[in-house]
XYZ file of C-alpha atoms in Angstrom:
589
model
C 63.620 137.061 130.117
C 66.588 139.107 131.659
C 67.633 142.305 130.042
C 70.800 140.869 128.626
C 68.893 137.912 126.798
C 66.179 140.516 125.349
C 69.425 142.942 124.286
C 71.229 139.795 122.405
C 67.689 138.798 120.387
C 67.209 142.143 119.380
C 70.594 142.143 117.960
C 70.430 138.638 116.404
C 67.920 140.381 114.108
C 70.909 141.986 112.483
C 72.273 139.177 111.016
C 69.043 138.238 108.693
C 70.609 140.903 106.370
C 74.122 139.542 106.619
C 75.499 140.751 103.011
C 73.720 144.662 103.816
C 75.337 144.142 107.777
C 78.458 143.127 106.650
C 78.954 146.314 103.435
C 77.843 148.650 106.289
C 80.748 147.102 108.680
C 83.225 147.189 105.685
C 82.296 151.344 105.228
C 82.267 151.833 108.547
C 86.151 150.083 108.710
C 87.385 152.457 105.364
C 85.739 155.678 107.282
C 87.329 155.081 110.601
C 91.092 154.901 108.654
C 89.841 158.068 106.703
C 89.555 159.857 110.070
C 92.661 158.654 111.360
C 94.336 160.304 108.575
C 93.632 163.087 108.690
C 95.716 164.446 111.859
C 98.662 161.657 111.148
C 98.734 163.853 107.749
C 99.327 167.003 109.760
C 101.616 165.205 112.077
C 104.314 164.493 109.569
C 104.126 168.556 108.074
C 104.405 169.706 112.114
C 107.174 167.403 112.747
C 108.998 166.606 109.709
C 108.597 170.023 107.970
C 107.865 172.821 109.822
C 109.476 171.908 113.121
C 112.621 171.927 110.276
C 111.428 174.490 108.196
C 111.666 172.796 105.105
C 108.424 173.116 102.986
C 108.927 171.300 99.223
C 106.132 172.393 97.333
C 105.225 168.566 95.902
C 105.368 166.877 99.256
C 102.975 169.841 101.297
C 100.662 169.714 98.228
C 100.241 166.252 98.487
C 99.399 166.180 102.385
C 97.007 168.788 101.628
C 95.414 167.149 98.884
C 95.755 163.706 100.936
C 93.975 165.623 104.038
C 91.013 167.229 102.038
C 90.821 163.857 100.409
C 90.627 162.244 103.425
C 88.173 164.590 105.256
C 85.473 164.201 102.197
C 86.097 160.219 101.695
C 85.327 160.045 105.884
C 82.119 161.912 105.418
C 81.185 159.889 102.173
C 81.502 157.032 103.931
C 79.804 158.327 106.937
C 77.022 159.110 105.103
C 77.024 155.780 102.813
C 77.144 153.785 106.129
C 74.308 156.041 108.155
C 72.057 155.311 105.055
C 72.619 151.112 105.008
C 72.112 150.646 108.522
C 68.839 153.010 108.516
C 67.863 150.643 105.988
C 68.899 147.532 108.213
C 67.038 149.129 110.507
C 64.197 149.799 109.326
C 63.265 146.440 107.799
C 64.156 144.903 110.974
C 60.979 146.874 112.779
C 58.901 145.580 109.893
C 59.632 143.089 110.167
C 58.888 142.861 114.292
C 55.832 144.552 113.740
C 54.385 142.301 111.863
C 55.392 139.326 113.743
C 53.748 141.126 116.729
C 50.757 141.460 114.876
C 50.219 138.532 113.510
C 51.121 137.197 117.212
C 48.070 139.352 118.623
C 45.214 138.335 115.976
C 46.530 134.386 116.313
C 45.944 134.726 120.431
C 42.677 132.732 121.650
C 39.863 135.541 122.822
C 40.804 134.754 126.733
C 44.111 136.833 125.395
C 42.516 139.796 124.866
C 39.523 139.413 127.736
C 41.300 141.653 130.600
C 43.922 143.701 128.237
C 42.872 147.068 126.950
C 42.785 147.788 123.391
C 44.608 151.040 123.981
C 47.726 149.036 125.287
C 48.138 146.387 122.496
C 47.845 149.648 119.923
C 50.818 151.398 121.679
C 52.862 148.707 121.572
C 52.719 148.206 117.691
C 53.103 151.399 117.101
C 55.370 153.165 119.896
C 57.532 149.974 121.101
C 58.286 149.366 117.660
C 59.280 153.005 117.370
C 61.535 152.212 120.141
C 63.229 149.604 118.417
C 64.355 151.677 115.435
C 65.861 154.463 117.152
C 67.687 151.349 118.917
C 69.167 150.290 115.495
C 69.645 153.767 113.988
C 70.952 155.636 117.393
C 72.269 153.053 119.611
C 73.906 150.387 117.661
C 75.030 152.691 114.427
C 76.504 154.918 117.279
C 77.941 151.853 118.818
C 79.787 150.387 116.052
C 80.818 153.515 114.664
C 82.425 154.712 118.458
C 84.465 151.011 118.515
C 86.107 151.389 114.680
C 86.705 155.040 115.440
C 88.337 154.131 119.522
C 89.969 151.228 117.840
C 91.311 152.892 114.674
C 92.497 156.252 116.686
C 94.440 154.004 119.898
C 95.929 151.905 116.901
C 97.277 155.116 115.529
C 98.132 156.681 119.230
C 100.128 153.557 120.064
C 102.050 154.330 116.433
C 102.768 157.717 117.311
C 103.779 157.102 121.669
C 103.059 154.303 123.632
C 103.705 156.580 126.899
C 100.562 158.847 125.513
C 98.681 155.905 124.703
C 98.885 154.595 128.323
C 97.461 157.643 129.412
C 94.364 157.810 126.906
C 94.013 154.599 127.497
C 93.009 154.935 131.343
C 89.887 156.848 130.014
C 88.663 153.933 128.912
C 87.731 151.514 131.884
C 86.498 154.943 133.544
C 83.715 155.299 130.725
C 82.787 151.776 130.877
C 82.243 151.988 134.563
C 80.088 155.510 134.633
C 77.828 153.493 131.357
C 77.307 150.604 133.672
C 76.363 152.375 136.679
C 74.182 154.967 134.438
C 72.790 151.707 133.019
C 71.724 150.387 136.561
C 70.486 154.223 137.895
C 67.962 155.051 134.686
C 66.981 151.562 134.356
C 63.682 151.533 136.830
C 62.706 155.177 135.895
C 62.637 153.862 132.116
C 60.502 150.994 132.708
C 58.329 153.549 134.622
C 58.289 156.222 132.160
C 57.157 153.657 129.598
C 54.767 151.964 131.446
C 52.887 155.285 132.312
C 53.318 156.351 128.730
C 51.282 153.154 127.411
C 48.720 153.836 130.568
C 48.247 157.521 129.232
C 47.474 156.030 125.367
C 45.245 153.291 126.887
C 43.020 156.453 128.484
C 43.274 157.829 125.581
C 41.779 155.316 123.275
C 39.504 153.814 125.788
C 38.141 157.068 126.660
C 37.732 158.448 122.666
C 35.974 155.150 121.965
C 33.487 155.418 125.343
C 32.879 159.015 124.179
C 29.248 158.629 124.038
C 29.099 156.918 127.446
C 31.519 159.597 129.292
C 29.207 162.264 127.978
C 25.702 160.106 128.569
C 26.986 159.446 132.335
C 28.251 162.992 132.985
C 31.942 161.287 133.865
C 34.445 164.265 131.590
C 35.562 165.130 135.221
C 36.812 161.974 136.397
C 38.418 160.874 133.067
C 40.078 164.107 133.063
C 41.679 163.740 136.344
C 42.187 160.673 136.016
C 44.324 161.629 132.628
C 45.901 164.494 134.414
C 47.347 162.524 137.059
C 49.219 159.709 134.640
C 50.355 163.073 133.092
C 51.827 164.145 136.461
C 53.090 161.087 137.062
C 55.051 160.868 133.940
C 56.413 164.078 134.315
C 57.821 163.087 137.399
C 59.517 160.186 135.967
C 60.520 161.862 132.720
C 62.199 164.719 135.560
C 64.261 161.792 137.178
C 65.569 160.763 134.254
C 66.643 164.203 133.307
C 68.387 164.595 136.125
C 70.326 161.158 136.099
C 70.907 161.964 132.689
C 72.004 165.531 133.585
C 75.246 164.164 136.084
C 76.366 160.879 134.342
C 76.228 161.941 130.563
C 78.498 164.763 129.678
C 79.581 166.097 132.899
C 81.698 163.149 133.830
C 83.070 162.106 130.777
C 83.557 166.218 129.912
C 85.628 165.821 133.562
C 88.088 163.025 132.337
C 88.378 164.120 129.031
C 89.719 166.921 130.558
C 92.032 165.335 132.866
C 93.719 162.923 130.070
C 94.272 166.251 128.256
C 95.823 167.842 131.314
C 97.985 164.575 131.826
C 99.321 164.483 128.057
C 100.219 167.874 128.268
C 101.826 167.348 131.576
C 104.124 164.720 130.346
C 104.982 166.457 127.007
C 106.143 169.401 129.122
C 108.051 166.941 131.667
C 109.803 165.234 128.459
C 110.133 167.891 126.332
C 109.910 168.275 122.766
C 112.665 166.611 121.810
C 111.298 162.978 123.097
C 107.600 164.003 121.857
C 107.397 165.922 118.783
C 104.682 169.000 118.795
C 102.862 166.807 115.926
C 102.694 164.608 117.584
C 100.715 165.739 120.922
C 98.918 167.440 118.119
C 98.102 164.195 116.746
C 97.193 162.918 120.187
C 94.982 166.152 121.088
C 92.730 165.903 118.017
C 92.282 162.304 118.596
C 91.538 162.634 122.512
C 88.512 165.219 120.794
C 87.772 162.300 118.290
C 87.416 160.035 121.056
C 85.786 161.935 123.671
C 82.939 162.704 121.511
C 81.609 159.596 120.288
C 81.891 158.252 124.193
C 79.967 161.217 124.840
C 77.408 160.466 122.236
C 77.113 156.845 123.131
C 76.557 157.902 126.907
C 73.892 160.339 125.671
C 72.329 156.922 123.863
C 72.277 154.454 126.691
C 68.525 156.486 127.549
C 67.283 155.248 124.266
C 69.284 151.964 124.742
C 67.123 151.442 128.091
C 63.695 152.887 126.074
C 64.430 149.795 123.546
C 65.100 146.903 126.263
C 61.710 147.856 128.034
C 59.648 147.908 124.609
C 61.765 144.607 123.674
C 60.506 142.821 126.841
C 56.724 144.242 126.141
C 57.371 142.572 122.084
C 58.467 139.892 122.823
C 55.934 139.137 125.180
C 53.234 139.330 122.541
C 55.311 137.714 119.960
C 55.947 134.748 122.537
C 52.564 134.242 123.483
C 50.693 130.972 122.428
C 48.405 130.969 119.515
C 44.720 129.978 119.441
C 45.429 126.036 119.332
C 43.403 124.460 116.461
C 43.760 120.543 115.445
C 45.198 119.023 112.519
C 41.610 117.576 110.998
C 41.573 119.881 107.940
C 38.613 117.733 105.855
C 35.592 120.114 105.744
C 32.901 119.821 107.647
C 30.180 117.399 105.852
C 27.518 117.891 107.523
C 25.787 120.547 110.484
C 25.266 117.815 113.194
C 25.941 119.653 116.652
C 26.458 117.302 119.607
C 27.494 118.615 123.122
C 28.249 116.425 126.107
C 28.351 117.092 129.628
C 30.386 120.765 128.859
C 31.646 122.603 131.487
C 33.419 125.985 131.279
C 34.891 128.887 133.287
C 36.909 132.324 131.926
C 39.377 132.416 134.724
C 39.416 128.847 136.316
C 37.293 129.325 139.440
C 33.791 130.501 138.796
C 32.011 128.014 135.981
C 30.234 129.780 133.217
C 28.544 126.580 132.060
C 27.747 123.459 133.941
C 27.206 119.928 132.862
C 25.529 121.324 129.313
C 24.161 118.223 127.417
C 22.437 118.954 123.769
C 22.292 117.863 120.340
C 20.492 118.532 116.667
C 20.784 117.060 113.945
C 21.780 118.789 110.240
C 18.773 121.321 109.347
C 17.842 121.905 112.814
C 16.941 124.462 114.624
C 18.210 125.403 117.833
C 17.691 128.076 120.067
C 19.618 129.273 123.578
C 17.483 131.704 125.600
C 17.874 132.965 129.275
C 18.428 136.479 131.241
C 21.338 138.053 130.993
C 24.666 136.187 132.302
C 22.930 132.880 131.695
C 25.929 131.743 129.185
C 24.438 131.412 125.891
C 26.982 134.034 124.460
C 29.934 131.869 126.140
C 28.315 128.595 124.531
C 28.341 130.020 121.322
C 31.786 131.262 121.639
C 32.572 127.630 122.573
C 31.194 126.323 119.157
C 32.648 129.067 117.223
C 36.454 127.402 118.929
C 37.057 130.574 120.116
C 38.036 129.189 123.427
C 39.636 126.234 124.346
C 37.650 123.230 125.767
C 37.883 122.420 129.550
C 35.694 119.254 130.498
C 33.541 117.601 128.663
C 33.128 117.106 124.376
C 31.650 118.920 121.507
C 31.438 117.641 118.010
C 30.622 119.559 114.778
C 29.515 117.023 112.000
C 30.388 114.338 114.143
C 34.289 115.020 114.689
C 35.328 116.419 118.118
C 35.983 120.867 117.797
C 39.457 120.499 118.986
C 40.485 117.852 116.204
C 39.478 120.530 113.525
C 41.748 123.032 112.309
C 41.106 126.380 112.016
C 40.531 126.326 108.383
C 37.685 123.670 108.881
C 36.155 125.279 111.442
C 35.919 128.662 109.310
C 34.429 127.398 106.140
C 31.813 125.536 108.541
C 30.824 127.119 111.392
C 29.762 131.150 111.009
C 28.336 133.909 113.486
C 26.400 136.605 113.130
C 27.226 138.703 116.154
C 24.692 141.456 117.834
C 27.266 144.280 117.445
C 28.994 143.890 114.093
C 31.877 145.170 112.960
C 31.915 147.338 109.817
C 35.048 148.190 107.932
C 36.059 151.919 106.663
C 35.436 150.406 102.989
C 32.991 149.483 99.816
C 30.179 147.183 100.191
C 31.979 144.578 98.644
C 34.718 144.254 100.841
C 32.459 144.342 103.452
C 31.143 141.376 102.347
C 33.960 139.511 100.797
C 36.369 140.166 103.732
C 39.446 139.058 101.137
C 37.612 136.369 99.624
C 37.159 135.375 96.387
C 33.378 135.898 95.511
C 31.050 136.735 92.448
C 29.349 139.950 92.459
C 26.485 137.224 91.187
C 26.949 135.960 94.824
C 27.093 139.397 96.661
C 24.225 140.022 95.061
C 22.241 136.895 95.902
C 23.046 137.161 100.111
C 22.245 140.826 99.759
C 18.664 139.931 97.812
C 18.281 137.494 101.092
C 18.794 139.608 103.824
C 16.883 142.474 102.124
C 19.606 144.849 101.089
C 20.143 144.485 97.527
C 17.455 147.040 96.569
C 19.292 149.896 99.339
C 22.317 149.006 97.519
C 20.845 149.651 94.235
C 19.997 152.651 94.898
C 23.777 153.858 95.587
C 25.638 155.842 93.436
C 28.231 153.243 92.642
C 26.429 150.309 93.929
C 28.381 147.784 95.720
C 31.863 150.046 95.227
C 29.994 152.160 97.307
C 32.245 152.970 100.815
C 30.887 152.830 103.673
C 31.496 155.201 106.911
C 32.731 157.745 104.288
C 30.784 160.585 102.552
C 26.809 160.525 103.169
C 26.073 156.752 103.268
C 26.573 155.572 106.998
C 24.328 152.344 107.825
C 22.008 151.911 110.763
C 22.404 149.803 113.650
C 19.905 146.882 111.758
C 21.889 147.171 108.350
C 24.912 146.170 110.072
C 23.522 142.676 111.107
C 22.246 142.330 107.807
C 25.376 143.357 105.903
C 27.219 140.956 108.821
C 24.352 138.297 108.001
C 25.163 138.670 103.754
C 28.532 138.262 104.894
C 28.001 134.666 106.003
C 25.332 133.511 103.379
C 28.066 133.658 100.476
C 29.655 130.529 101.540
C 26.557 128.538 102.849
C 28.002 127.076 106.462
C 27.337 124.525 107.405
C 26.148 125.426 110.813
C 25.170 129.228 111.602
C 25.195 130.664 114.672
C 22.649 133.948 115.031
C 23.642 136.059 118.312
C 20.826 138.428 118.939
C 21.469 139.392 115.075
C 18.112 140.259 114.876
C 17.732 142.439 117.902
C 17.895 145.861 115.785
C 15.965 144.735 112.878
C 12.547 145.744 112.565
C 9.554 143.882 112.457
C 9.243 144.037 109.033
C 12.685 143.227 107.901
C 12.933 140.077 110.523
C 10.333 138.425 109.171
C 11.907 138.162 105.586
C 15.197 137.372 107.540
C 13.304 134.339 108.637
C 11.755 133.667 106.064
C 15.196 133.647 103.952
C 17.139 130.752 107.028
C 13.874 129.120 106.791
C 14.991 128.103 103.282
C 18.120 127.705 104.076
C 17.406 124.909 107.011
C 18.037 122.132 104.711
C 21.333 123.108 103.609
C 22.527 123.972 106.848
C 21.583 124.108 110.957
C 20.583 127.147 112.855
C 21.916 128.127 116.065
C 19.714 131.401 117.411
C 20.716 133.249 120.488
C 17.501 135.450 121.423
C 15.996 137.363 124.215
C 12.577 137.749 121.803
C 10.933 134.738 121.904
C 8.743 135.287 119.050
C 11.536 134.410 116.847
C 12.438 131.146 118.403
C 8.581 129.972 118.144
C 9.304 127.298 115.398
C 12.835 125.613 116.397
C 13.103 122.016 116.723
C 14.978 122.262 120.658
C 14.858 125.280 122.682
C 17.806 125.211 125.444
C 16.459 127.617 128.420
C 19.919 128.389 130.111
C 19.713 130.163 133.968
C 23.231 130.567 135.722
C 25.033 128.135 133.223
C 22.809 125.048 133.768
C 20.388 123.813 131.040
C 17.358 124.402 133.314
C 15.075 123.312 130.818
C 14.900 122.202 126.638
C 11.852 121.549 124.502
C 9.895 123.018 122.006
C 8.081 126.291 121.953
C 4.902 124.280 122.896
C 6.409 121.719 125.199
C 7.588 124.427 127.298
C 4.842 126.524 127.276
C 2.683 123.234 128.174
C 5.576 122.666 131.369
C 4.850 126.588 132.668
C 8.555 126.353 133.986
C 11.013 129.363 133.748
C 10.503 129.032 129.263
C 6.698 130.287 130.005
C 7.374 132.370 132.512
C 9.789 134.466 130.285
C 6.660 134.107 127.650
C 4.444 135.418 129.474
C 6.557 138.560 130.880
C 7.173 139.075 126.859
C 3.543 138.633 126.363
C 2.628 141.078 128.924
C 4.962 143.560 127.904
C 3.693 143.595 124.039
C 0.254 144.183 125.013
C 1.013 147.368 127.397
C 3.140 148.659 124.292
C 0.081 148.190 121.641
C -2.541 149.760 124.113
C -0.040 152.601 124.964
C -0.057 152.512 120.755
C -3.876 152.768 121.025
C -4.169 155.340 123.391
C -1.965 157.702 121.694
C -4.128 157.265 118.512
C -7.093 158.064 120.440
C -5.325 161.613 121.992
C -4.827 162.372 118.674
């Protein structure tokens, strides 16, 4: 999108207030004759009264009247017509904002896989900031620089056509400077903002990885490496002073002053008697009028070029594709999970998963296990629809994933993830998440997953906040608030992803215990690197560099001592050393 198309949508969003756009234009039109008046009011007394010396007391106390009038309607309207279009304004980067937000949470995952969060953040916040001072600074200077130009040559050409010609050659000049300006500050814009978004990217990045800088000794390196975006801004941002420094004032200041020298050439050339001395009055006070607002607009065009670079950035987010769902909106009857010869990759060229053939049947139990980077996450991901199919066919309940909308795919298909998120609010909304649920049910899930009684124990109970104050929950009462979260609506299929790794020993066997009973209502999908807690599932899938390598029972694979019983007996191994390490300790004691 060139600049010129992104320059014309942002001002199409003017019109969506077309009754507030067009009282603004209407103010703006009353204001500019109010300023006009004013010197054509002292015009007449120069030349029709004291050039004569006549002075009636009624007529010179109605130009003064009629000139303070004038003077305090022009800045009544000024001010009615700054306060409208702030308002225009404002809506209309509400508006943006939240298109570009809803834009960014409707994007598939692969959106956000390679694009820091730090980035995405500054441009809802900053870019949109952009846009306003566009609005408010650019275009209210804009349209109020054309009524005033327009309404002061109309009133030039009135008093001398000669004059006017002159003024009027100031024009094309300005236009030409604003263009080349335009083309000059354009690149060290774009670069200024693009380093600016860079530098808040750092800075989120680095004050969410604070723990890790400080565990790997790496404040140094972040520091230079935040230190030299700094120095490279300031570079830029010293460019575009200095562009700014020879084409704004200096230049227009220059043939300002050179239309002034011409009028007053030509009024001395042909004399008084051909040009009244109101009249080059007249035509002095309006070259000021005139000057100024070009000189303001100039001054602008930086935040003119700010708003076209945060524009294209907006518009890119607002533009991009949403997660594409299907239009099968019937729930999802029943937790059947078929998958047929599935193949995926992130970024086209190196496959994730290969050829992945499985099923179970509602009430089942299945389990993915395999080292690190085997794909069992990705699968998962794959069932949840986060990402979009590539070859082969998965079917939930017996309908194919991408026929189901997203709505369908909600309500039957949840996930527990290993590192859950946990809002800056109460229990409740924690668990509710919007929805409409019984504290009867909040209750129930939290009984299940062993919470309710820790809850109880708060001083408001479930209006309790969370992150706030003195109650701040572990690593294992996450997954289990994130595990109550699911359990209020009963899935139909459930997908665990290491939600038990953090739990204790304790506490996971009552988790078990609790989607033990739940097995007949709905199926069981368990990502785990403990195999302990994948002993009693109906298929075990043993994934190893995205190929089902293996699938079974617990004692089926054991009894084929492939890669399954190898990984068991590692586990094994590892257990015992820990209880006689356990043992020995006792015994120092």
């Amino acid at each position: 999108m060139s600049k010129r198309d992104v320059l014309a949508r942002l001002l199409r969003y003017l019109l969506d207030d077309k009754k507030g756009f067009a009282i603004a234009a209407a103010l703006l039109l009353v204001a500019a004759v109010a300023d006009v008046s004013g010197p054509w009011l002292i015009r007449i007394f120069l030349d029709d009264y004291l050039a004569k010396s006549y002075f009636p007391p009624m007529v010179l106390w109605g130009l003064a009247i009629g000139y303070i009038s004038a003077t305090v309607l022009s800045a009544a309207l000024h001010y009615s017509y700054g306060l409208r279009f702030s308002r225009i304004a404002i809506g209309i980067v509400q508006t943006i904002r939240k298109k570009v937000y809803a834009s960014i949470i409707n994007q598939p995952l692969s959106a956000f896989d390679y694009v820091p969060a730090g980035k995405l953040v500054s441009r809802v916040t900053n870019d949109t900031e952009s846009l306003k001072e566009l609005y408010v600074q650019v275009v209210a200077s804009f349209l109020n620089s054309v009524a005033l130009i327009t309404a002061m040559l109309i009133a030039m050409y009135l008093l001398s056509p000669t004059l006017t010609l002159v003024v009027a050659i100031l024009l094309p000049s300005v236009v030409f400077v604003m263009y080349y300006y335009q083309h000059r500050s354009t690149p060290a814009y774009r670069d200024s903002r693009d380093l600016l978004t860079d530098i808040n990217s750092v800075m989120s990045e680095s004050i969410q990885g604070m723990s890790l800088i400080q565990l790997m000794g790496q404040e140094q390196r972040f520091s230079e490496r935040f230190a030299s975006l700094t120095d490279q801004h300031l570079t830029t941002e010293v460019k575009i002073v200095k562009v700014n420094g020879i084409f704004l004032r200096p230049l227009i200041d220059l043939m300002s002053g050179i239309a002034l020298i011409s009028l007053t050439a030509i009024f001395g050339w042909q004399g008084s008697e051909v040009i009244g001395v109101g009249v080059l009055y007249a035509f002095i006070s309006y070259l000021g009028r005139v000057t100024e607002p070009l000189i303001e607009l100039m001054q602008r065009l930086s935040l003119l070029q700010q708003a076209i670079m945060a524009g294209e950035r907006l518009f890119e987010l607002m533009d991009a594709k949403p997660n594409q769902y299907g239009s099968d909106d019937a729930p999802i009857e029943n937790g059947d999970i078929e998958i047929s010869n599935l193949t995926f990759s992130y970024d086209g060229k190196t496959p994730v998963l290969t050829d992945i053939n499985a099923s179970v049947k509602e009430g089942g139990f299945l389990a993915l296990v395999g080292h690190t980077g085997s794909g069992k996450s990705t699968l998962a991901s794959l069932m949840m629809g986060f990402y979009p199919l590539q070859a082969g066919e998965l079917k939930l309940g017996g309908r194919a994933i991408s026929s189901l909308t997203q709505n369908a795919m909600r309500t039957g298909i949840a996930m527990v993830q290993q590192d859950p998120h946990v809002l800056s609010a109460t229990f409740r909304e924690n668990v509710t998440l919007g929805r409409k649920i019984s504290d009867d049910h909040i209750w129930q899930a939290l009984e299940q997953v062993d919470l309710a009684d820790y809850v109880q124990h708060l001083p408001t109970k479930l209006d309790t906040p969370i992150g706030t104050g003195d109650v701040t929950l572990s690593a294992g009462q996450k997954q289990l608030l994130a595990l109550a979260r699911v359990l209020v609506e009963r899935p139909r299929i459930l997908i665990l992803d290491e939600a038990t790794a953090n739990i204790d020993s304790g506490t996971e066997e009552r988790v078990q215990r609790a989607l033990s009973s739940l097995r007949h209502t709905m199926t069981i999908v368990v990502i785990a690197h403990r195999l302990s807690t994948i002993a009693d599932a109906d298929k075990i899938l043993v994934l190893h560099r995205g190929h089902v390598e293996e699938q079974g029972s617990h004692q089926q694979l054991l009894a084929n001592k492939g890669r399954y019983w190898q990984m068991y007996q590692l586990q094994q191994t590892k257990a015992h050393l820990v209880e006689l390490e356990q043992i020995a300790s006792g015994e120092a004691e």
